[in-house]
Short mmCIF file of C-alpha atoms in Angstrom, two decimals:
data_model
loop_
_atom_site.label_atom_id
_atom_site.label_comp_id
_atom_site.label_asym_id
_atom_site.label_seq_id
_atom_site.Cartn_x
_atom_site.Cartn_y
_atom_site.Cartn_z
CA UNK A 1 159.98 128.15 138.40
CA UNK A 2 163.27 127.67 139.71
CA UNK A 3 165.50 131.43 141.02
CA UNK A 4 168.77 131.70 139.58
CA UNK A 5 172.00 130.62 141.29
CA UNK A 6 173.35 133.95 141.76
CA UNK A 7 171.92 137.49 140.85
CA UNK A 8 174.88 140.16 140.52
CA UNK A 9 176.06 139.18 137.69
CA UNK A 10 174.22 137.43 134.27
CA UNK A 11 175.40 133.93 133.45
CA UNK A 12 174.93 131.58 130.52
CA UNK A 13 175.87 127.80 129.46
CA UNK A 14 176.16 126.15 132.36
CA UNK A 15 178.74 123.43 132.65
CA UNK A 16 178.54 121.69 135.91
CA UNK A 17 180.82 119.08 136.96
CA UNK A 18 181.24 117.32 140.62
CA UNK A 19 185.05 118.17 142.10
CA UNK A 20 186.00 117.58 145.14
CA UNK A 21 182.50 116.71 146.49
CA UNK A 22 180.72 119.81 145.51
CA UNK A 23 179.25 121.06 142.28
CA UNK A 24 181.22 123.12 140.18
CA UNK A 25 179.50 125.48 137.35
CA UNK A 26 181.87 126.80 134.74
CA UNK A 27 179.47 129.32 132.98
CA UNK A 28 180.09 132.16 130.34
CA UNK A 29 179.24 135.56 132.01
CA UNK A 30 177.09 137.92 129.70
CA UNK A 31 177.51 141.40 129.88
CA UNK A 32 175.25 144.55 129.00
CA UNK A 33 176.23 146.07 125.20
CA UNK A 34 174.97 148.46 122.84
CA UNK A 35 175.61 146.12 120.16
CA UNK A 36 172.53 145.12 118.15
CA UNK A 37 170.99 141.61 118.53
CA UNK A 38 172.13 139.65 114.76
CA UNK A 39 172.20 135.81 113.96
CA UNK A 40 176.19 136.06 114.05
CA UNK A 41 175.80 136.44 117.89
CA UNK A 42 177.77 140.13 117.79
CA UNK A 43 175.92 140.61 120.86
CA UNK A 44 177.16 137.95 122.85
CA UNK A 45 180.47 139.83 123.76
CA UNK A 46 181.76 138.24 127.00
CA UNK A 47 185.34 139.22 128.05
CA UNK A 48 185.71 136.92 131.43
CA UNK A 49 184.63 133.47 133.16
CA UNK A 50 183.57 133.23 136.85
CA UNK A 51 183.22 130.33 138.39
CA UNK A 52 180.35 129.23 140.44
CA UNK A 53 180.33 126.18 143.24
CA UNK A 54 177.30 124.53 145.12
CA UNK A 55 177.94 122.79 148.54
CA UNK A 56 174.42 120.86 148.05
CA UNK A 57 171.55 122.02 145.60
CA UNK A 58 169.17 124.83 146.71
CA UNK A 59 171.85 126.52 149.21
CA UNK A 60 173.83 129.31 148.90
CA UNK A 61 175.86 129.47 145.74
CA UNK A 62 179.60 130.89 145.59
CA UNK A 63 180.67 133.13 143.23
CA UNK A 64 184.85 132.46 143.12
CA UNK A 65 185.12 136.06 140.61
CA UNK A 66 187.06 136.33 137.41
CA UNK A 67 188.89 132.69 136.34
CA UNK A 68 190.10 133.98 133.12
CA UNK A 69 190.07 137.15 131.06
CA UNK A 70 190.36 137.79 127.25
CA UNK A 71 192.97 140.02 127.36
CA UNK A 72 195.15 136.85 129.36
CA UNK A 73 194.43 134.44 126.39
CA UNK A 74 197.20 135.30 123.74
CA UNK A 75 195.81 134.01 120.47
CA UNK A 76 191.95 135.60 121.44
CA UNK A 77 190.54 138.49 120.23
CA UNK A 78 187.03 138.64 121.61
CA UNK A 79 184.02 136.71 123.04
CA UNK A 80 184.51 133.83 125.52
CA UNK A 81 181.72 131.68 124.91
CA UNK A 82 180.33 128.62 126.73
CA UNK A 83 183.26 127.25 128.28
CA UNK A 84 183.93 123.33 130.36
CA UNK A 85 186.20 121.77 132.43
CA UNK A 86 187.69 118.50 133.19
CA UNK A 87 190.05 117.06 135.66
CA UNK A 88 193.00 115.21 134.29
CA UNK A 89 195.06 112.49 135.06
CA UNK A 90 197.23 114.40 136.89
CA UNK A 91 194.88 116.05 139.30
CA UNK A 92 195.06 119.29 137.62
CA UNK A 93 191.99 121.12 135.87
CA UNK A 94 191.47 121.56 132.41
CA UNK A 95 189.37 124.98 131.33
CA UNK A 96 188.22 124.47 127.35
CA UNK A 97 186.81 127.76 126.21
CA UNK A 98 185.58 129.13 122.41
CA UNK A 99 186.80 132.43 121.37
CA UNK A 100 187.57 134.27 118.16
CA UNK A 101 190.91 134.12 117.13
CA UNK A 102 192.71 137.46 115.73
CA UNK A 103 191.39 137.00 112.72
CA UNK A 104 187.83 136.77 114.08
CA UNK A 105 187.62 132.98 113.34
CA UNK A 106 186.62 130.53 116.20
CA UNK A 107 188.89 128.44 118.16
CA UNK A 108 189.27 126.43 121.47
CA UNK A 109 191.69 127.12 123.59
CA UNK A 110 192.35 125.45 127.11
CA UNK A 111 193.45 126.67 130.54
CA UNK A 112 195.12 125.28 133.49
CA UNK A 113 194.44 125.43 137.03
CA UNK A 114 195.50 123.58 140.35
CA UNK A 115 192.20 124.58 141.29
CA UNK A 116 188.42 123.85 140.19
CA UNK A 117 187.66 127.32 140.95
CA UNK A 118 190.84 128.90 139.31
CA UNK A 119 192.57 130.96 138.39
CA UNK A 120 193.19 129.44 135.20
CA UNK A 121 196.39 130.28 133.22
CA UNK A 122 195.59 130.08 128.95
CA UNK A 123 197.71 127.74 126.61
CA UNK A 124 200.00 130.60 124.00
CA UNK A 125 197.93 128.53 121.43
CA UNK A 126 194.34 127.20 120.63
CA UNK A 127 194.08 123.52 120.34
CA UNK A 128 195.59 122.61 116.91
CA UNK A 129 192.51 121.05 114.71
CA UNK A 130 189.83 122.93 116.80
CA UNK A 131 187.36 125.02 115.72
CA UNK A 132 183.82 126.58 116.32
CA UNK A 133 182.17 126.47 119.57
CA UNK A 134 180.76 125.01 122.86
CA UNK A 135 183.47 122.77 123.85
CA UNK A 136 181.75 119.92 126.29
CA UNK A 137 184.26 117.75 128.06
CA UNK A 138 183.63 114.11 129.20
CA UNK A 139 185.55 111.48 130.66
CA UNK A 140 184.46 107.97 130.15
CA UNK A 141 184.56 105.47 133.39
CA UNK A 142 187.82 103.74 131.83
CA UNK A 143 189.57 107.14 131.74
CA UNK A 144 189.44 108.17 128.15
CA UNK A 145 188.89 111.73 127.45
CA UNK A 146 186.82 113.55 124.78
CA UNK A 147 185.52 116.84 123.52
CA UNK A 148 182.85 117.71 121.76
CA UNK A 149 182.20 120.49 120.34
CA UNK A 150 180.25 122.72 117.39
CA UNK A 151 177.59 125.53 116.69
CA UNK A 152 175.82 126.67 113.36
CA UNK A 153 175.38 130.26 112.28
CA UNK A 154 177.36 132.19 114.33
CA UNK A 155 179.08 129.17 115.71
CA UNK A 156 180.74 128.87 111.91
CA UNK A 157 180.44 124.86 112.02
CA UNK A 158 178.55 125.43 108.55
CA UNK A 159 181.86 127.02 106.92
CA UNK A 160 183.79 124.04 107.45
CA UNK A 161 184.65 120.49 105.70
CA UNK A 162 183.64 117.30 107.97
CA UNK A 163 187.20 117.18 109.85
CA UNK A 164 187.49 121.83 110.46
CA UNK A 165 190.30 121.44 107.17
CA UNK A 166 188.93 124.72 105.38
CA UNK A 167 186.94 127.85 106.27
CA UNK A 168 184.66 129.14 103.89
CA UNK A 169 183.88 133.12 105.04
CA UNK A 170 180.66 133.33 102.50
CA UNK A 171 179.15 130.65 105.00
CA UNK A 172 180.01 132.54 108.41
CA UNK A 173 176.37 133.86 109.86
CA UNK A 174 172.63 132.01 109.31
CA UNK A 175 173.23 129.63 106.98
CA UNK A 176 173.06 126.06 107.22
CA UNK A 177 172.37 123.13 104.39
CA UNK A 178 168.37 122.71 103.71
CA UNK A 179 166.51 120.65 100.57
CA UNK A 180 164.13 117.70 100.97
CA UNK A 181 167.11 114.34 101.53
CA UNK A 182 169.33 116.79 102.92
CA UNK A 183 171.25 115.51 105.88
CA UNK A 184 171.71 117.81 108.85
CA UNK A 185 175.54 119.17 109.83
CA UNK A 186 176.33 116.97 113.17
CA UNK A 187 178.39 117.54 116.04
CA UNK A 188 182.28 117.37 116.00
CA UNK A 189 184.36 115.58 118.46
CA UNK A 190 187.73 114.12 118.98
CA UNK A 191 189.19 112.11 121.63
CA UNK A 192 191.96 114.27 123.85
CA UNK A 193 195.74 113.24 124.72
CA UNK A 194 196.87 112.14 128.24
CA UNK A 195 197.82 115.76 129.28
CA UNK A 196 194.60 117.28 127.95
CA UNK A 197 196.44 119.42 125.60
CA UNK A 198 195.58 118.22 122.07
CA UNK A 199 193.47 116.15 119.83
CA UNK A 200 194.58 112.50 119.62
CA UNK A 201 193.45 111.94 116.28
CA UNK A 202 191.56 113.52 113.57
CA UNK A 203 188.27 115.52 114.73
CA UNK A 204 185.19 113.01 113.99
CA UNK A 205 181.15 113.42 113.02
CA UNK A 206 178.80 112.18 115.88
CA UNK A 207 176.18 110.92 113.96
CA UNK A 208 172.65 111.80 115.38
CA UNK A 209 170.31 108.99 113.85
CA UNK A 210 166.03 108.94 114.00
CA UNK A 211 164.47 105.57 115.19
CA UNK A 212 164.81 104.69 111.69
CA UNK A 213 168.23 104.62 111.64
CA UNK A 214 168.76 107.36 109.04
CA UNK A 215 170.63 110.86 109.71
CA UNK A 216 168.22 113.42 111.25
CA UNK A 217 167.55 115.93 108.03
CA UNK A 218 168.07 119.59 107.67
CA UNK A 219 165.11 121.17 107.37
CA UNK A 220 164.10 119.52 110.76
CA UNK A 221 164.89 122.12 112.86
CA UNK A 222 163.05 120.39 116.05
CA UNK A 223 164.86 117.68 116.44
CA UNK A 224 168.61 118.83 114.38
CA UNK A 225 171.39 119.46 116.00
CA UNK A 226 172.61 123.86 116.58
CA UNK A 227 174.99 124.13 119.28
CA UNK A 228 175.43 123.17 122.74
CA UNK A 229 176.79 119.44 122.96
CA UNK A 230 177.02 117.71 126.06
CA UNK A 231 177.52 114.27 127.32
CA UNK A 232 176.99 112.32 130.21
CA UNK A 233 176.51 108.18 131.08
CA UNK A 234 174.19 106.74 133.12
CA UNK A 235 174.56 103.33 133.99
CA UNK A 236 176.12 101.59 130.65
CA UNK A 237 174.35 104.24 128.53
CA UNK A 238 175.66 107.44 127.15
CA UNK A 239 173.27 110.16 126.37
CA UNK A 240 174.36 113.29 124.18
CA UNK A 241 172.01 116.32 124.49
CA UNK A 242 172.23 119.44 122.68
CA UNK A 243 170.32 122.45 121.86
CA UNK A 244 168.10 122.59 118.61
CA UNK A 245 168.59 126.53 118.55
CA UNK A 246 165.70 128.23 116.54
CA UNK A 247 163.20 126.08 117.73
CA UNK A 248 164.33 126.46 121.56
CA UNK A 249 164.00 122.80 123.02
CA UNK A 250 167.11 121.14 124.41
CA UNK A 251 167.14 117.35 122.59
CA UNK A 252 169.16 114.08 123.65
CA UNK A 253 170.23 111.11 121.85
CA UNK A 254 171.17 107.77 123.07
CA UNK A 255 174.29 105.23 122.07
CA UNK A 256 176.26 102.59 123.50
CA UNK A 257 179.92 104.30 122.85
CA UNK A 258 180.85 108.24 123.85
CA UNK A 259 181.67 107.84 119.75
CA UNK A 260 178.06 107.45 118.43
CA UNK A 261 176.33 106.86 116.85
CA UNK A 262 172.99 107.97 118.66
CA UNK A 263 169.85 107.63 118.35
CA UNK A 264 167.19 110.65 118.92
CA UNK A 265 164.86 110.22 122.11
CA UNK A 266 163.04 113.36 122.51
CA UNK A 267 162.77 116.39 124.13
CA UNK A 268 164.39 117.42 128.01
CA UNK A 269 163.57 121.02 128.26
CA UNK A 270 160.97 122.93 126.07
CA UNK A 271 161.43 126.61 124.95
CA UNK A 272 162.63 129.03 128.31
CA UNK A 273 162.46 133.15 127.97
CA UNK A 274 164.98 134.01 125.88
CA UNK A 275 166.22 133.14 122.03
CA UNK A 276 168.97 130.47 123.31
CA UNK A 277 169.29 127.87 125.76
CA UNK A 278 172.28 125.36 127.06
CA UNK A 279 172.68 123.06 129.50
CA UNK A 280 174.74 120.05 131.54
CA UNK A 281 173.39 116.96 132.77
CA UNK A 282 175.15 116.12 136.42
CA UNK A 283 174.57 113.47 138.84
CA UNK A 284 175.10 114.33 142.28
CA UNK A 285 174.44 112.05 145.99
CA UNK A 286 172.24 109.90 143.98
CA UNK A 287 170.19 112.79 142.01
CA UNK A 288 170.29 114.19 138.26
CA UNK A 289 170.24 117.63 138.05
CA UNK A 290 169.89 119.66 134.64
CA UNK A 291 171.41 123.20 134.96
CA UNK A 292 170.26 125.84 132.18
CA UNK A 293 169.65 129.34 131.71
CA UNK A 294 167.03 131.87 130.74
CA UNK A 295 166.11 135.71 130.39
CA UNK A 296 162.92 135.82 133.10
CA UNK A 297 165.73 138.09 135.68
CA UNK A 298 166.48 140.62 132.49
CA UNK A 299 162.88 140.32 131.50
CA UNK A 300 163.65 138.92 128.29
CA UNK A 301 166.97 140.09 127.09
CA UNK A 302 168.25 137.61 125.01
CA UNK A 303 172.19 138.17 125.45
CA UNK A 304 171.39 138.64 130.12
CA UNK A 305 170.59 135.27 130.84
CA UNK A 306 170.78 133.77 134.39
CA UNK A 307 171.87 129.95 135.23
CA UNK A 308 169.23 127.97 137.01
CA UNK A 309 168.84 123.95 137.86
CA UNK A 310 166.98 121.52 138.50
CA UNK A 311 165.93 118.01 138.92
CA UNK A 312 165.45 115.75 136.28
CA UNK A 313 164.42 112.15 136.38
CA UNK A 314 164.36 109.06 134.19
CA UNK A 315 161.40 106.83 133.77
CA UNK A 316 161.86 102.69 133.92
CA UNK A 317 163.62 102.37 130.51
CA UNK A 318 166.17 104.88 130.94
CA UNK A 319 164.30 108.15 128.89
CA UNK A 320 164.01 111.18 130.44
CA UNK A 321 160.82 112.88 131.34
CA UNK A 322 160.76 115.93 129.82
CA UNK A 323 160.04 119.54 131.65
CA UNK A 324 158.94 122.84 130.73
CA UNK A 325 160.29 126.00 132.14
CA UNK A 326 156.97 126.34 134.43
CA UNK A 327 157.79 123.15 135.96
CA UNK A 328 158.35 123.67 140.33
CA UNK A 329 162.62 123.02 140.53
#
């Protein structure tokens, strides 16, 4: 079983990019709490991001300290969830990052830096339009940028309309649509402006289709989608992976367009210690390498989780061969 990258501190939601020919890792950084575990997340209280960086996989990893802090983000309130980062056209970096707003709702907010490594300085606002969680960042080959983003439950993507126009409160915490025909809630994304700032254009679905061609239901929690979007491409191919939550396993799709729709392919990781997982997907002198996290260093606290990576690999027609946690790195 793979070690983590680095031991002082717990990390979560890994979000590795390549910059400036090393890997970057843009993780949320848990934090020990007396607040009890609930399926609103309470316990997930982070108040910082580090920022992590790999010369070459399997050596020493660099801890860079504190890249932003709550109290320097002047619309947040509390808990900085799983955050990304993207370079823009104009060389600088882009940090997107979840956090409740002052009235406890969920935004996305974003965070510039001359650096990968930070210090990143917060826009005054969250990005108009956005809302619940897990903000994944991907820019296509031709230079168009997108985020995805969304999380049920405690993520609050339940409580809102298709494009984030209304909030319904009675649906914030473990609730999600169920019944036999019921189509599951899918990811949200929207395409980003030029200077990384805003949404250019309304917030879309990203339809998640079986090999059948019809939505992937409700009440099939193995294979619907919870939190924890990300995207990469691989030769013409873009594959969207996310986490299926209370059944543990992260899941990918495949599609022809970073706009969907996609079609389910199976599993990449199954269940690790630990109630949640997350990942990236990064490809890096000529290898793929899936970063996660789990609980084995807290021995099983759910909210002290630890990143970790490893290889993955793709068979002949482009699927991914699928690991478990006991798997050698």
């Amino acid at each position: 079983m793979p070690a983590p990258l680095v031991t002082k501190i717990y990390t979560a939601d890994p979000s590795a990019h390549v910059f400036e020919g090393k890997i970057y890792v843009y993780p949320s950084h848990d934090r020990e709490t007396d607040i009890q575990f609930n399926d609103r997340g309470d316990q997930y209280d982070m108040v910082d991001y580090h920022v992590l960086s790999l010369d070459h996989v399997g050596g020493e990893t660099t801890d860079h300290g504190v890249a932003l802090k709550v109290e320097d983000v002047p619309w947040a309130s509390k808990q900085l969830w799983a955050p990304d980062c993207a370079q823009g056209k104009d060389g600088r970096y882009y940090l997107f990052f979840p956090a409740r707003d002052k009235q406890g709702v969920f935004r996305i907010g974003v965070a510039i830096s001359t650096r990968p490594e930070g210090p990143f300085v917060a826009e005054p606002e969250p990005i108009k339009g956005s809302f619940s969680i897990d903000p994944a960042s991907f820019v296509d080959t031709n230079g168009d940028a997108y985020l995805y983003f969304g999380g049920i439950w405690g993520g609050q993507l339940q409580c809102y309309d298709a494009e984030g126009k209304a909030f319904d409160p009675s649906q914030d915490g473990p609730h999600e649509p169920s019944g036999t025909g019921t189509a599951a809630l899918t990811p949200r994304f929207a395409k980003l402006t030029d200077d990384m700032l805003s949404f250019d254009g309304p917030v879309q679905e990203l339809v998640i289709l079986d090999q059948a061609g019809q939505p992937l239901q409700a009440d099939d929690h193995d294979r619907r989608f919870f939190e924890a979007a990300w995207m990469h491409k691989r030769g013409d191919v873009y594959y969207f992976s996310y986490s299926t939550g209370d059944s543990h396993f992260i899941a990918y799709a495949t599609g022809t367009s970073p706009t969907g729709p996609f079609t389910y392919q199976g599993t990449i990781l199954e269940p690790v210690v630990g109630w949640t997982t997350h990942h990236s997907i990064v490809e890096f002198k000529d290898k793929w390498y899936l970063f996660y996290h789990d609980c084995e260093l807290s021995k099983g606290v759910n909210h002290l989780r630890s990143v970790k990576v490893r290889e993955i690999h793709y068979d002949t027609e482009g699927r991914i061969i699928k690991q478990t946690p006991a798997d050698d790195a």
